[in-house]
Amino acid sequence: MNIIPPTQQPAFQDTQEQEIHLRDYISVILKRKTTVLTFLAITFLTVFIATYTATPIYTASSQVLIERNTSSSAIEGGNSYYRWDPDFLTTQFELIRSTDVTQRVVKQLQLDTKYRHYFFSEEKEGLFSFLSSFKTGIKDFIKGFFSSAPEGSETNTEGSGLLIANEPKTDAEIIAAKIMGGLSIKPVANTKTVIISYSDKNPAIAKLVTNAMIQAYMDQILEIKLASSNYSLQWMTSKAAEERKKLEGAELALQQYMRDNDLVTVENKLAVYPEKLSEFSSKLSKAQTEQQEFEALYAQIKALGENYDNIETIPIFAENKVLQNLRDQIFATEQKIKDLSKKYGYKHPVMINAKAEQALLLREKKIEVDRIIDSTRNSYELAKSREENLKQLLAKTKNEMLNINERFTQYTIMKRDVDMNRVLYDALTSSIKKASVTEQSQEIKIWVVKKAEFPSSPSKPQKKRNLLLGLILGLFGGIGLAFFIEYLDNTVKDGKDVEQRFDLTVLGTVEELQGKDEAIESHILEHPLSPLSENYRLIRSSLLLSSPDHPPRSLLITSMSPKEGKTSTTCNLARVLSQNNKKVLIIDCDMRRPRTHSLFNVPNSFGLSNYLTGDTKKNPIRPIPDEKLSIITSGPIPPNPAELLQSRRMQLLMDETMKFYDFVLLDSPPIQRVTDSLTLSAIVDGVLLIARSGKTTYDMLDSGLKKLRDIHTPILGIVINGIIRSKKDSGYYGYYEYYDKE
């Protein structure tokens, strides 16, 4: 192999621009077919569920003739010839879909009352309501962001501070907006007829709204005509507006007067005041009697002063249950002291305790007496305060009763003005209605050519079209997702890509074992003629030809990160090297996470770590039964693996083993984790890198190669594990599989 000097080898080589063929795209699609099919299945299933669970929409259509009424123009004194107006139909379309017309439909059909449940069904509450609110909020935000009001524009009423745009919509306005969303108006080509359609989930509602829309449109045209043609109607309307203002002013004045004089229920107050006077008088008499009783009791207590014995004779004290209980306890204690005095002296502890108990009871009795005295004083003051309050209420009620007649008289005068203004306003309103009904002339003729019929089948969803679109969207979306994932995939995929990026020789690839129960470490022994065994033979051949002078005898086998297959590669490579009657030795230099001993089922109690620490009592080399292999296990895990591997005893071990073995393979830890592999690379003929397809990233490989090339390590090449064999490659290996089973 033509090896570039390490100083001249680039750490990363840019991929040259190459022509991309159609087969490259097909290869990516076939490689990511699981992603494509999964996305296709999810998309198609989503469209299928959405289509077959969507509420069917029914469309009712009616055909209407709309043209100018030239005869009405002649009657009114105008010219009878036809004037072409290119914006005539467009203007009528806008009138049909206007808010006034749709609100007329809502009012005529009672959609906001009688049929409200069709537009505000319970099923819309929950997720659908949330999605609708979220969508509406986003639209309002975008509209407000791009159409903000300029400075100085009035967006709120003067003095109120409330934005008009933020006022909540009524049910009728919401339903009208929904009708506008489901309304469709299309002119028939080369005619004056128009097709008016309305779509709804209820076919009956669709028919009703479509027919009502025409009637509402006709009413709107008539109203426009009446509002702009009759002078007398305008005069009466303006006069009615003046009378309405007078009526509103009189009503506001009456309401203000009632509010200022508290006459909201003036008729009831006239009957209530006598009852209130009688009630307050009765309560005052009771309060005075109660106050006198408490005053006499409190005076009696104050007269006795601190003579508690006489105070207790007052009924309120004598009848108190707490005092009665304390007196009984004091009497019992006195009897106890008399009895004890016959047995003990006054200084005896029993006597002292009895007297202490007596003193405590006397103290509690005094506290209870004081409490009753305070309660009596508070009751007396409260009764006195209640008497004063009742006197004030009685006086206030008398004054209010004297003023109520005068206020009621003024209220009657203002009420009469309100009634008179209302009679005038109602008369004008009635005249306006009569004049509106008698006005018959119209400028536009509207004829219903075809009324809307009950739709028998839904117009939406269109199942075949939706399923076809879902299939197309899922297919192209899956292909796009496959290319996007392929673009983001930064892992090693095949040998060709690695050679182009890093100028690194790929000695061979190892395919992924498909059987779940098969172990790659023993596969060569069990299936010597399998495709996997052939992969390792090809690696052996490439490795023996990797050096121009002589095949490398000592190899360091390492990887970028754990679980990339370096240990299994070491074992299988050792087996294929030994098949040519060569002596092969495996040294497990991974003294941090050793695994080689478990693959060959040998003990690990004595091994490389014992030898490197100076323990030479045993031979660390163990022959593998039934194989031309030997192994030096890692031994017990030491605290300083890096120091042991760079010691002189490791160099001496390599020198001695090279005398007796044709090949020595060193299984070392990953480069990215520790520096053990970099240390061992100085005592071998070359380094064999192991990468795993779909796991080892280009960044990891670039970083590891840079570390090895910085110390001028001879890199023999790289082996890529985990290659997924495509079906087109299985034909050639089928012979080996068949032959292996014979």
XYZ file of C-alpha atoms in Angstrom:
742
model
C 0.000 0.000 0.000
C 1.284 3.468 -0.886
C 1.330 5.077 2.586
C 1.453 8.880 2.732
C 3.869 10.176 5.404
C 1.996 11.119 8.581
C 3.110 14.734 8.380
C 1.513 15.040 4.950
C -1.725 13.172 5.686
C -4.681 15.562 6.129
C -6.913 15.051 9.148
C -9.954 15.616 7.009
C -10.128 15.721 3.251
C -12.973 17.525 1.501
C -15.066 15.358 -0.748
C -14.703 16.298 -4.379
C -17.660 17.352 -6.381
C -19.078 14.310 -8.112
C -21.935 13.804 -10.441
C -24.984 12.437 -8.645
C -26.740 9.729 -10.620
C -30.341 8.618 -10.402
C -29.205 5.322 -8.909
C -27.778 7.259 -5.934
C -31.211 8.667 -5.197
C -32.774 5.247 -5.603
C -30.147 3.798 -3.272
C -31.024 6.340 -0.569
C -34.734 5.567 -0.955
C -34.132 1.809 -0.737
C -31.865 2.305 2.258
C -34.468 4.387 4.064
C -37.443 2.423 2.787
C -38.627 1.781 6.340
C -38.825 5.526 6.956
C -40.570 6.115 3.624
C -43.116 3.345 4.179
C -43.718 4.394 7.803
C -44.350 8.018 6.836
C -46.544 6.878 3.955
C -48.552 4.588 6.237
C -48.985 7.249 8.942
C -49.979 9.939 6.445
C -52.379 7.701 4.550
C -53.877 6.371 7.786
C -54.284 9.915 9.130
C -55.996 11.061 5.931
C -58.123 7.907 5.906
C -59.247 8.411 9.527
C -59.783 12.145 9.030
C -61.785 11.520 5.855
C -64.020 8.786 7.221
C -64.488 10.442 10.610
C -65.049 13.950 9.235
C -68.521 15.387 9.466
C -70.158 15.222 6.007
C -70.975 18.605 4.513
C -74.092 19.066 2.378
C -74.461 21.835 -0.213
C -77.781 23.306 -1.335
C -77.885 25.568 -4.407
C -80.441 27.933 -5.908
C -80.401 29.877 -9.195
C -81.452 33.536 -9.245
C -81.902 36.086 -12.033
C -80.570 39.546 -11.129
C -80.963 42.511 -13.502
C -81.781 46.218 -13.488
C -85.447 47.309 -13.556
C -85.558 49.768 -16.495
C -89.338 50.260 -16.204
C -89.056 51.743 -12.718
C -86.588 54.310 -14.034
C -89.067 55.426 -16.687
C -91.868 55.796 -14.174
C -89.706 57.984 -11.977
C -88.971 60.282 -14.955
C -85.610 58.827 -15.906
C -84.408 57.457 -19.248
C -85.675 54.009 -20.115
C -82.636 52.866 -22.061
C -80.302 50.296 -20.476
C -77.041 51.516 -18.978
C -74.234 48.960 -18.926
C -72.526 48.729 -15.536
C -69.542 46.347 -15.356
C -69.532 46.406 -11.548
C -73.239 45.707 -11.163
C -73.065 41.955 -10.483
C -69.944 42.288 -8.356
C -71.750 44.843 -6.199
C -74.743 42.535 -5.831
C -72.485 39.648 -4.844
C -71.021 41.757 -2.060
C -74.507 42.712 -0.898
C -75.554 39.046 -0.775
C -72.584 38.042 1.345
C -72.725 41.187 3.518
C -73.148 41.069 7.275
C -76.570 42.743 7.164
C -77.993 40.102 4.819
C -76.589 37.173 6.796
C -77.892 38.652 10.046
C -81.315 38.993 8.424
C -81.149 35.270 7.622
C -80.290 34.502 11.240
C -83.215 36.586 12.444
C -85.724 35.231 9.914
C -84.888 31.559 10.584
C -84.352 32.105 14.334
C -80.985 30.434 14.032
C -79.708 32.046 17.234
C -82.655 30.740 19.275
C -84.626 27.889 17.707
C -81.743 26.306 15.802
C -78.886 27.467 17.997
C -77.870 23.902 18.909
C -76.968 23.217 15.276
C -74.241 25.872 15.398
C -73.093 25.472 19.020
C -73.204 21.698 19.463
C -71.533 20.062 22.463
C -69.169 18.088 20.286
C -67.424 21.333 19.334
C -66.514 21.894 22.943
C -63.142 20.519 23.897
C -60.383 19.954 21.369
C -62.318 21.389 18.365
C -63.213 24.501 20.334
C -59.625 24.876 21.477
C -58.267 24.492 17.941
C -60.836 26.946 16.601
C -60.032 29.477 19.328
C -56.312 29.017 18.742
C -56.717 29.508 14.987
C -58.903 32.576 15.479
C -56.416 34.021 17.956
C -53.538 33.588 15.531
C -55.533 35.274 12.737
C -56.501 38.182 14.993
C -52.899 38.593 16.116
C -51.590 38.684 12.538
C -54.361 41.050 11.452
C -53.691 43.362 14.388
C -49.935 43.255 13.821
C -50.087 44.200 10.143
C -53.048 46.602 10.346
C -52.353 48.571 13.504
C -54.252 51.833 13.869
C -52.230 54.985 13.084
C -51.441 57.570 15.673
C -54.327 59.832 16.528
C -56.999 57.386 15.327
C -59.856 56.838 17.715
C -60.183 53.175 18.599
C -62.258 53.634 21.732
C -65.235 55.647 22.815
C -64.491 58.940 24.486
C -64.239 58.675 28.229
C -65.050 54.965 28.329
C -61.565 53.616 27.698
C -62.989 50.362 26.263
C -61.870 49.145 22.840
C -64.819 48.637 20.518
C -62.997 45.790 18.745
C -62.783 43.887 22.010
C -66.524 43.812 22.624
C -67.764 40.183 22.736
C -69.827 39.032 19.769
C -73.383 37.870 20.170
C -74.610 34.445 19.098
C -76.351 36.003 16.094
C -73.113 37.647 14.919
C -71.159 34.406 15.354
C -73.748 32.422 13.387
C -73.825 35.100 10.681
C -70.054 34.859 10.339
C -70.323 31.065 9.991
C -72.943 31.471 7.283
C -70.673 33.867 5.412
C -67.904 31.241 5.593
C -70.120 28.551 4.036
C -71.665 30.809 1.386
C -70.678 30.532 -2.288
C -71.821 32.797 -5.152
C -70.972 31.981 -8.766
C -72.279 33.666 -11.927
C -73.452 31.468 -14.783
C -71.425 32.240 -17.883
C -73.117 34.301 -20.616
C -76.277 34.798 -18.517
C -77.653 37.160 -15.876
C -78.327 34.309 -13.492
C -76.353 33.567 -10.349
C -75.938 30.317 -8.394
C -76.102 30.864 -4.613
C -74.902 27.892 -2.579
C -74.553 27.220 1.124
C -72.728 24.275 2.742
C -73.542 22.885 6.168
C -73.315 19.601 8.028
C -77.119 19.513 8.241
C -78.810 19.219 4.822
C -82.035 20.788 6.102
C -80.164 23.841 7.430
C -78.314 24.118 4.103
C -81.623 24.231 2.213
C -83.264 26.693 4.646
C -80.334 29.101 4.650
C -79.983 29.070 0.858
C -83.625 29.943 0.286
C -83.669 32.465 3.138
C -80.576 34.141 1.741
C -82.495 35.164 -1.399
C -85.369 36.587 0.616
C -82.993 38.467 2.903
C -81.183 39.878 -0.121
C -84.471 41.086 -1.606
C -85.437 42.704 1.717
C -82.072 44.411 1.873
C -82.488 45.842 -1.638
C -85.936 47.124 -0.695
C -84.618 48.726 2.476
C -81.842 50.469 0.567
C -84.401 51.833 -1.879
C -86.749 53.019 0.857
C -83.954 54.636 2.814
C -82.769 56.758 -0.111
C -85.832 57.758 -2.207
C -88.643 59.289 -0.089
C -88.273 62.814 1.321
C -91.269 62.550 3.607
C -89.896 59.344 5.020
C -86.635 61.110 5.713
C -88.446 64.003 7.449
C -90.426 61.635 9.629
C -87.312 59.673 10.380
C -85.418 62.801 11.441
C -88.423 63.983 13.467
C -88.663 60.593 15.099
C -84.987 60.836 15.939
C -85.583 64.200 17.617
C -88.520 62.820 19.570
C -86.457 59.799 20.497
C -83.764 62.097 21.851
C -86.383 64.017 23.837
C -87.783 60.751 25.142
C -84.341 59.515 26.044
C -83.529 62.840 27.712
C -86.777 62.754 29.730
C -86.176 59.167 30.737
C -82.597 59.920 31.741
C -83.725 62.951 33.749
C -86.406 60.848 35.453
C -83.912 58.113 36.246
C -81.395 60.653 37.551
C -84.052 62.268 39.749
C -85.102 58.862 41.105
C -81.457 57.993 41.768
C -80.665 61.304 43.468
C -83.789 61.191 45.661
C -83.809 57.430 46.241
C -87.197 56.983 44.553
C -86.557 53.677 42.853
C -89.499 52.142 44.759
C -91.364 55.298 45.691
C -94.830 53.678 45.664
C -93.693 50.981 48.085
C -92.030 53.488 50.371
C -95.301 55.367 50.935
C -96.765 52.232 52.494
C -93.571 51.194 54.267
C -92.874 54.355 56.294
C -95.876 54.005 58.696
C -94.937 50.420 59.340
C -91.343 51.447 60.004
C -92.469 54.148 62.479
C -94.592 51.640 64.396
C -91.812 49.090 64.438
C -89.161 51.573 65.607
C -91.479 52.860 68.376
C -92.050 49.331 69.676
C -88.345 48.539 69.611
C -87.549 51.821 71.380
C -89.939 50.996 74.232
C -88.351 47.585 74.687
C -84.874 49.080 74.581
C -85.746 51.679 77.197
C -87.176 49.021 79.519
C -84.084 46.859 79.074
C -81.798 49.827 79.641
C -83.563 50.716 82.916
C -83.269 47.120 84.166
C -79.530 46.981 83.494
C -79.092 50.472 84.973
C -80.773 49.435 88.234
C -78.740 46.213 88.456
C -75.471 47.973 87.744
C -76.298 50.709 90.325
C -76.959 48.037 92.959
C -73.585 46.391 92.224
C -71.745 49.718 92.397
C -73.430 50.521 95.739
C -72.021 47.350 97.337
C -68.499 48.243 96.235
C -66.016 45.401 96.872
C -68.136 43.577 99.390
C -68.212 40.310 97.485
C -70.180 38.460 100.127
C -73.114 40.906 99.756
C -72.688 41.044 95.983
C -73.208 37.300 95.784
C -76.663 37.734 97.295
C -77.812 39.561 94.133
C -79.905 37.120 92.056
C -77.701 37.299 88.982
C -74.736 36.130 91.106
C -76.680 33.728 93.255
C -78.150 31.934 90.227
C -74.855 31.667 88.319
C -73.972 27.982 87.849
C -70.221 28.595 87.915
C -70.375 30.465 91.243
C -72.645 27.804 92.709
C -70.119 25.133 91.747
C -67.214 27.161 93.202
C -69.108 27.741 96.456
C -69.753 24.018 96.804
C -66.080 23.257 96.195
C -65.014 25.925 98.755
C -67.418 24.492 101.316
C -66.070 20.972 100.682
C -62.500 22.265 101.070
C -63.329 23.969 104.371
C -64.805 20.731 105.698
C -61.699 18.886 104.554
C -59.441 21.372 106.405
C -61.484 20.953 109.586
C -61.142 17.203 109.358
C -57.416 17.335 108.647
C -56.764 19.836 111.462
C -57.815 17.165 113.940
C -55.008 14.881 112.657
C -52.234 17.206 111.509
C -50.708 20.502 112.491
C -50.926 23.676 110.393
C -47.441 23.144 108.943
C -48.044 19.642 107.785
C -47.817 19.242 103.963
C -51.323 17.875 103.760
C -52.681 20.919 105.526
C -50.630 23.236 103.375
C -52.005 21.627 100.191
C -55.576 21.828 101.459
C -55.219 25.520 102.289
C -53.591 26.191 98.890
C -56.524 24.507 97.203
C -58.920 26.653 99.266
C -57.060 29.856 98.285
C -57.170 28.875 94.627
C -60.919 28.310 94.731
C -61.482 31.675 96.454
C -59.389 33.381 93.777
C -61.394 31.733 90.974
C -64.648 32.787 92.668
C -63.447 36.383 92.805
C -62.461 36.274 89.108
C -65.898 34.935 88.160
C -67.627 37.659 90.201
C -65.533 40.318 88.457
C -66.428 38.802 85.099
C -70.152 38.986 85.849
C -69.756 42.597 87.000
C -67.968 43.506 83.723
C -70.625 41.687 81.693
C -73.381 43.567 83.487
C -71.649 46.901 82.838
C -71.184 46.077 79.139
C -74.829 45.030 78.808
C -75.926 48.276 80.400
C -73.779 50.353 78.034
C -74.977 48.327 75.029
C -78.635 48.825 75.991
C -78.028 52.508 76.414
C -76.365 52.723 72.964
C -79.211 50.752 71.348
C -81.749 53.171 72.867
C -79.889 56.153 71.362
C -79.696 54.504 67.932
C -83.399 53.742 67.898
C -84.192 57.331 68.825
C -82.088 58.564 65.881
C -83.720 56.092 63.448
C -87.178 57.113 64.608
C -86.387 60.798 64.118
C -84.829 60.136 60.684
C -87.837 58.117 59.556
C -90.212 60.899 60.554
C -88.176 63.419 58.509
C -88.118 61.099 55.462
C -91.852 60.594 55.680
C -92.380 64.353 55.685
C -90.240 64.779 52.509
C -91.505 61.784 50.550
C -94.782 63.446 49.491
C -92.981 66.423 47.981
C -90.518 64.218 46.059
C -93.313 61.962 44.832
C -95.169 64.970 43.411
C -92.114 65.972 41.355
C -91.673 62.341 40.270
C -95.273 62.299 38.957
C -94.683 65.447 36.870
C -91.518 64.023 35.252
C -93.192 60.656 34.637
C -95.994 62.453 32.759
C -93.423 64.101 30.435
C -91.837 60.747 29.678
C -95.202 59.191 28.801
C -96.079 62.084 26.497
C -92.758 61.873 24.601
C -93.179 58.131 24.238
C -96.650 58.544 22.698
C -95.269 61.016 20.123
C -92.336 58.762 19.255
C -94.551 55.659 18.855
C -96.902 57.608 16.555
C -94.030 58.698 14.298
C -92.590 55.185 14.237
C -95.943 53.747 13.229
C -96.246 56.292 10.393
C -92.761 55.413 9.146
C -93.668 51.727 9.035
C -96.844 52.424 7.067
C -94.952 54.596 4.567
C -92.295 51.895 4.147
C -94.877 49.223 3.361
C -96.593 51.332 0.705
C -93.341 52.040 -1.164
C -93.184 49.446 -3.969
C -90.812 50.696 -6.678
C -87.429 48.937 -6.993
C -84.430 49.488 -9.231
C -83.385 45.825 -9.314
C -85.456 42.858 -10.432
C -84.789 39.581 -8.634
C -86.400 36.333 -9.831
C -85.854 32.922 -8.324
C -85.219 30.610 -11.262
C -84.664 27.525 -9.143
C -85.164 27.097 -5.425
C -82.747 25.130 -3.316
C -83.624 21.462 -2.914
C -82.839 19.064 -0.106
C -79.301 17.698 -0.801
C -79.396 13.909 -0.823
C -75.642 13.278 -0.707
C -72.752 15.147 0.914
C -70.465 17.365 -1.133
C -67.584 16.990 1.312
C -65.396 15.134 2.068
C -64.438 13.814 -1.351
C -63.140 10.455 -0.197
C -61.431 9.257 -3.383
C -59.666 12.570 -3.937
C -58.568 12.806 -0.292
C -57.206 9.259 -0.266
C -55.318 9.865 -3.496
C -53.865 13.111 -2.145
C -52.963 11.364 1.115
C -51.175 8.626 -0.831
C -49.250 11.137 -2.957
C -48.423 13.368 0.022
C -47.308 10.407 2.127
C -45.106 9.024 -0.648
C -43.352 12.281 -1.509
C -43.214 13.356 2.130
C -41.621 10.039 3.091
C -39.065 10.358 0.302
C -38.280 13.913 1.409
C -37.944 12.769 5.032
C -35.625 9.957 3.921
C -33.324 12.410 2.124
C -33.440 14.772 5.115
C -32.448 11.989 7.532
C -29.737 10.903 5.113
C -28.453 14.487 5.043
C -28.338 14.665 8.852
C -26.747 11.207 9.214
C -23.077 11.827 10.113
C -22.128 8.214 10.771
C -19.868 5.886 8.808
C -21.877 4.077 6.135
C -19.517 2.292 3.770
C -15.839 1.968 2.907
C -15.956 4.166 -0.178
C -17.059 7.202 1.792
C -14.355 6.663 4.451
C -11.620 6.364 1.824
C -12.710 9.602 0.137
C -12.975 11.588 3.346
C -9.867 10.455 5.242
C -7.553 8.928 2.623
C -7.672 5.764 4.713
C -7.498 2.222 3.345
C -10.526 0.088 4.111
C -9.174 -3.447 4.640
C -12.636 -4.969 4.640
C -16.177 -4.858 5.899
C -18.076 -7.210 8.183
C -21.771 -7.691 7.628
C -24.326 -7.622 10.423
C -25.481 -11.015 11.687
C -29.211 -11.415 11.098
C -29.850 -14.247 13.566
C -30.742 -13.068 17.058
C -29.294 -16.161 18.799
C -25.986 -16.227 16.906
C -22.793 -14.816 18.430
C -20.324 -13.233 16.039
C -17.341 -14.413 18.153
C -18.144 -18.109 17.578
C -19.712 -17.821 14.129
C -16.470 -18.636 12.289
C -16.053 -21.895 14.200
C -19.650 -22.964 13.685
C -19.974 -21.773 10.059
C -16.516 -21.703 8.465
C -17.920 -21.277 4.930
C -20.447 -18.550 5.701
C -20.313 -15.058 4.150
C -19.218 -13.647 7.520
C -16.207 -16.014 7.604
C -15.367 -14.957 4.073
C -15.414 -11.306 5.204
C -12.682 -12.001 7.764
C -10.620 -13.969 5.223
C -10.728 -10.959 2.915
C -9.602 -8.751 5.819
C -6.738 -11.203 6.493
C -5.625 -11.044 2.882
C -5.773 -7.232 2.816
C -3.880 -7.057 6.107
C -1.069 -9.361 4.946
C -0.643 -7.197 1.824
C -0.804 -3.867 3.663
C 2.993 -3.557 4.028
C 5.386 -3.599 1.031
C 8.317 -5.350 2.818
C 6.723 -7.989 5.068
C 3.322 -8.571 6.612
C 2.804 -6.828 9.958
C 3.324 -9.323 12.786
C 2.255 -7.213 15.759
C -1.093 -5.435 15.487
C -2.878 -2.998 17.768
C -6.645 -3.308 17.281
C -8.673 -0.400 18.629
C -11.779 1.709 17.931
C -13.081 5.206 18.514
C -15.673 4.336 21.193
C -16.970 1.235 22.995
C -19.265 -1.381 21.424
C -17.915 -0.999 17.901
C -16.687 -4.615 17.644
C -12.932 -4.378 18.281
C -12.818 -7.383 20.637
C -14.899 -9.623 18.352
C -12.764 -8.503 15.397
C -9.602 -9.389 17.345
C -10.900 -12.888 18.127
C -12.148 -13.652 14.612
C -9.061 -12.182 12.949
C -6.853 -14.307 15.197
C -8.780 -17.413 14.163
C -8.465 -16.774 10.423
C -4.755 -15.960 10.809
C -4.203 -19.263 12.620
C -5.865 -21.268 9.819
C -2.624 -21.128 7.771
C -0.691 -23.059 10.488
C 0.418 -19.806 12.049
C 0.914 -19.271 15.765
C -1.224 -16.399 16.970
C -1.203 -14.741 20.386
C -3.916 -12.413 21.682
C -3.000 -9.969 24.453
C -5.948 -8.327 26.189
C -4.575 -4.841 26.915
C -7.972 -3.471 27.917
C -7.327 -3.558 31.664
C -10.276 -1.277 32.361
C -13.123 -3.294 30.844
C -11.618 -6.670 29.834
C -13.775 -9.021 27.783
C -11.514 -11.338 25.773
C -11.236 -13.993 28.532
C -15.021 -14.407 28.606
C -15.153 -15.009 24.835
C -12.633 -17.877 25.085
C -14.004 -19.104 28.434
C -10.683 -18.894 30.311
C -10.105 -17.579 33.857
C -8.817 -14.067 34.395
C -7.259 -14.469 37.812
C -3.701 -14.160 36.443
C -2.757 -12.200 33.372
C -1.119 -9.124 31.895
C -1.519 -6.893 34.951
C 0.246 -9.495 37.151
C 3.135 -9.818 34.728
C 3.602 -6.059 34.314
C 3.702 -5.581 38.090
C 6.582 -8.076 38.398
C 4.741 -11.287 39.276
C 6.562 -13.977 37.211
C 5.612 -17.048 39.240
C 3.188 -18.206 36.559
C 3.243 -18.130 32.794
C 0.567 -15.580 31.674
C 0.174 -17.284 28.286
C -2.777 -19.678 28.092
C -3.306 -21.911 25.035
C -6.888 -22.160 23.721
C -8.083 -25.776 23.565
C -8.811 -27.145 20.072
C -7.480 -23.952 18.455
C -4.037 -22.795 17.334
C -4.370 -19.737 19.515
C -2.922 -18.489 22.777
C -4.107 -15.667 24.965
C -2.797 -13.423 27.698
C -5.792 -12.186 29.626
C -5.872 -8.750 31.205
C -5.681 -10.099 34.759
C -7.062 -8.271 37.795
C -7.932 -4.648 37.074
C -5.048 -2.440 38.331
C -5.405 1.126 39.617
C -2.919 2.490 37.015
C -3.359 0.726 33.645
C -1.743 3.504 31.566
C 1.506 3.450 33.613
C 1.764 -0.342 33.358
C 1.261 -0.356 29.576
C 4.030 2.199 28.986
C 6.486 0.389 31.284
C 9.597 -1.418 29.988
C 8.174 -4.806 30.932
C 5.489 -4.335 28.255
C 8.206 -3.800 25.627
C 10.089 -6.865 26.917
C 6.876 -8.904 26.737
C 6.388 -7.932 23.099
C 10.003 -8.762 22.250
C 9.774 -12.222 23.851
C 6.421 -13.170 22.343
C 7.496 -12.125 18.834
C 10.201 -14.832 19.001
C 7.662 -17.639 19.370
C 4.543 -16.375 17.609
C 3.913 -15.415 14.013
C 1.289 -12.824 14.912
C 0.607 -10.912 18.133
C -2.734 -9.068 18.361
C -3.299 -6.416 21.056
C -6.882 -5.679 22.028
C -6.767 -2.142 23.468
C -9.301 0.360 24.875
C -11.044 2.944 22.620
C -8.970 5.948 21.575
C -11.542 8.583 22.595
C -11.766 7.402 26.197
C -8.153 6.814 27.378
C -4.563 7.121 26.117
C -3.710 3.387 26.422
C -4.005 2.782 22.674
C -1.769 5.760 21.855
C 0.881 4.368 24.238
C 0.737 0.848 22.788
C 0.897 2.077 19.186
C 4.622 2.756 19.622
C 5.497 -0.952 20.177
C 3.584 -2.564 17.283
C 4.045 -2.796 13.549
C 0.762 -1.100 12.813
C -2.667 -0.090 14.070
C -5.930 -1.565 12.796
C -8.949 0.694 13.387
C -12.458 -0.667 13.893
C -15.574 1.374 13.080
C -19.233 0.451 13.151
C -21.636 1.416 10.384
C -24.413 3.664 11.671
C -22.664 4.282 15.031
C -19.197 5.700 14.509
C -19.479 9.335 13.439
C -17.111 11.105 11.078
C -16.272 13.594 13.825
C -15.158 10.777 16.146
C -13.114 9.159 13.399
C -11.521 12.486 12.459
C -10.583 13.186 16.086
C -9.113 9.686 16.618
C -7.095 9.785 13.399
C -5.682 13.169 14.349
C -4.447 11.765 17.681
C -2.756 8.796 15.971
C -1.198 10.856 13.179
C 0.130 13.440 15.633
C 2.379 10.745 17.141
C 3.277 9.282 13.697
C 1.459 5.998 14.238
C 1.517 3.608 11.253
C -2.162 3.083 10.451
C -2.634 -0.073 8.374
C -6.302 0.559 7.626
C -9.817 0.338 8.956
C -12.427 -2.412 9.226
C -16.114 -1.438 9.166
C -18.501 -3.625 11.169
C -22.279 -3.873 11.042
C -22.730 -3.540 7.274
C -26.292 -4.434 6.238
C -26.105 -6.689 3.200
C -28.635 -5.834 0.508
C -30.693 -8.456 -1.287
C -28.829 -7.916 -4.555
C -25.634 -9.141 -2.867
C -27.248 -12.211 -1.340
C -27.162 -14.258 -4.558
C -23.432 -14.768 -4.549
C -23.259 -15.647 -0.870
C -26.225 -17.937 -1.174
C -23.904 -20.599 -2.529
C -21.743 -20.407 0.586
C -24.748 -20.564 2.876
C -26.120 -23.557 1.032
C -22.741 -25.270 0.935
C -22.182 -24.576 4.624
C -25.404 -26.383 5.520
C -24.512 -29.552 3.604
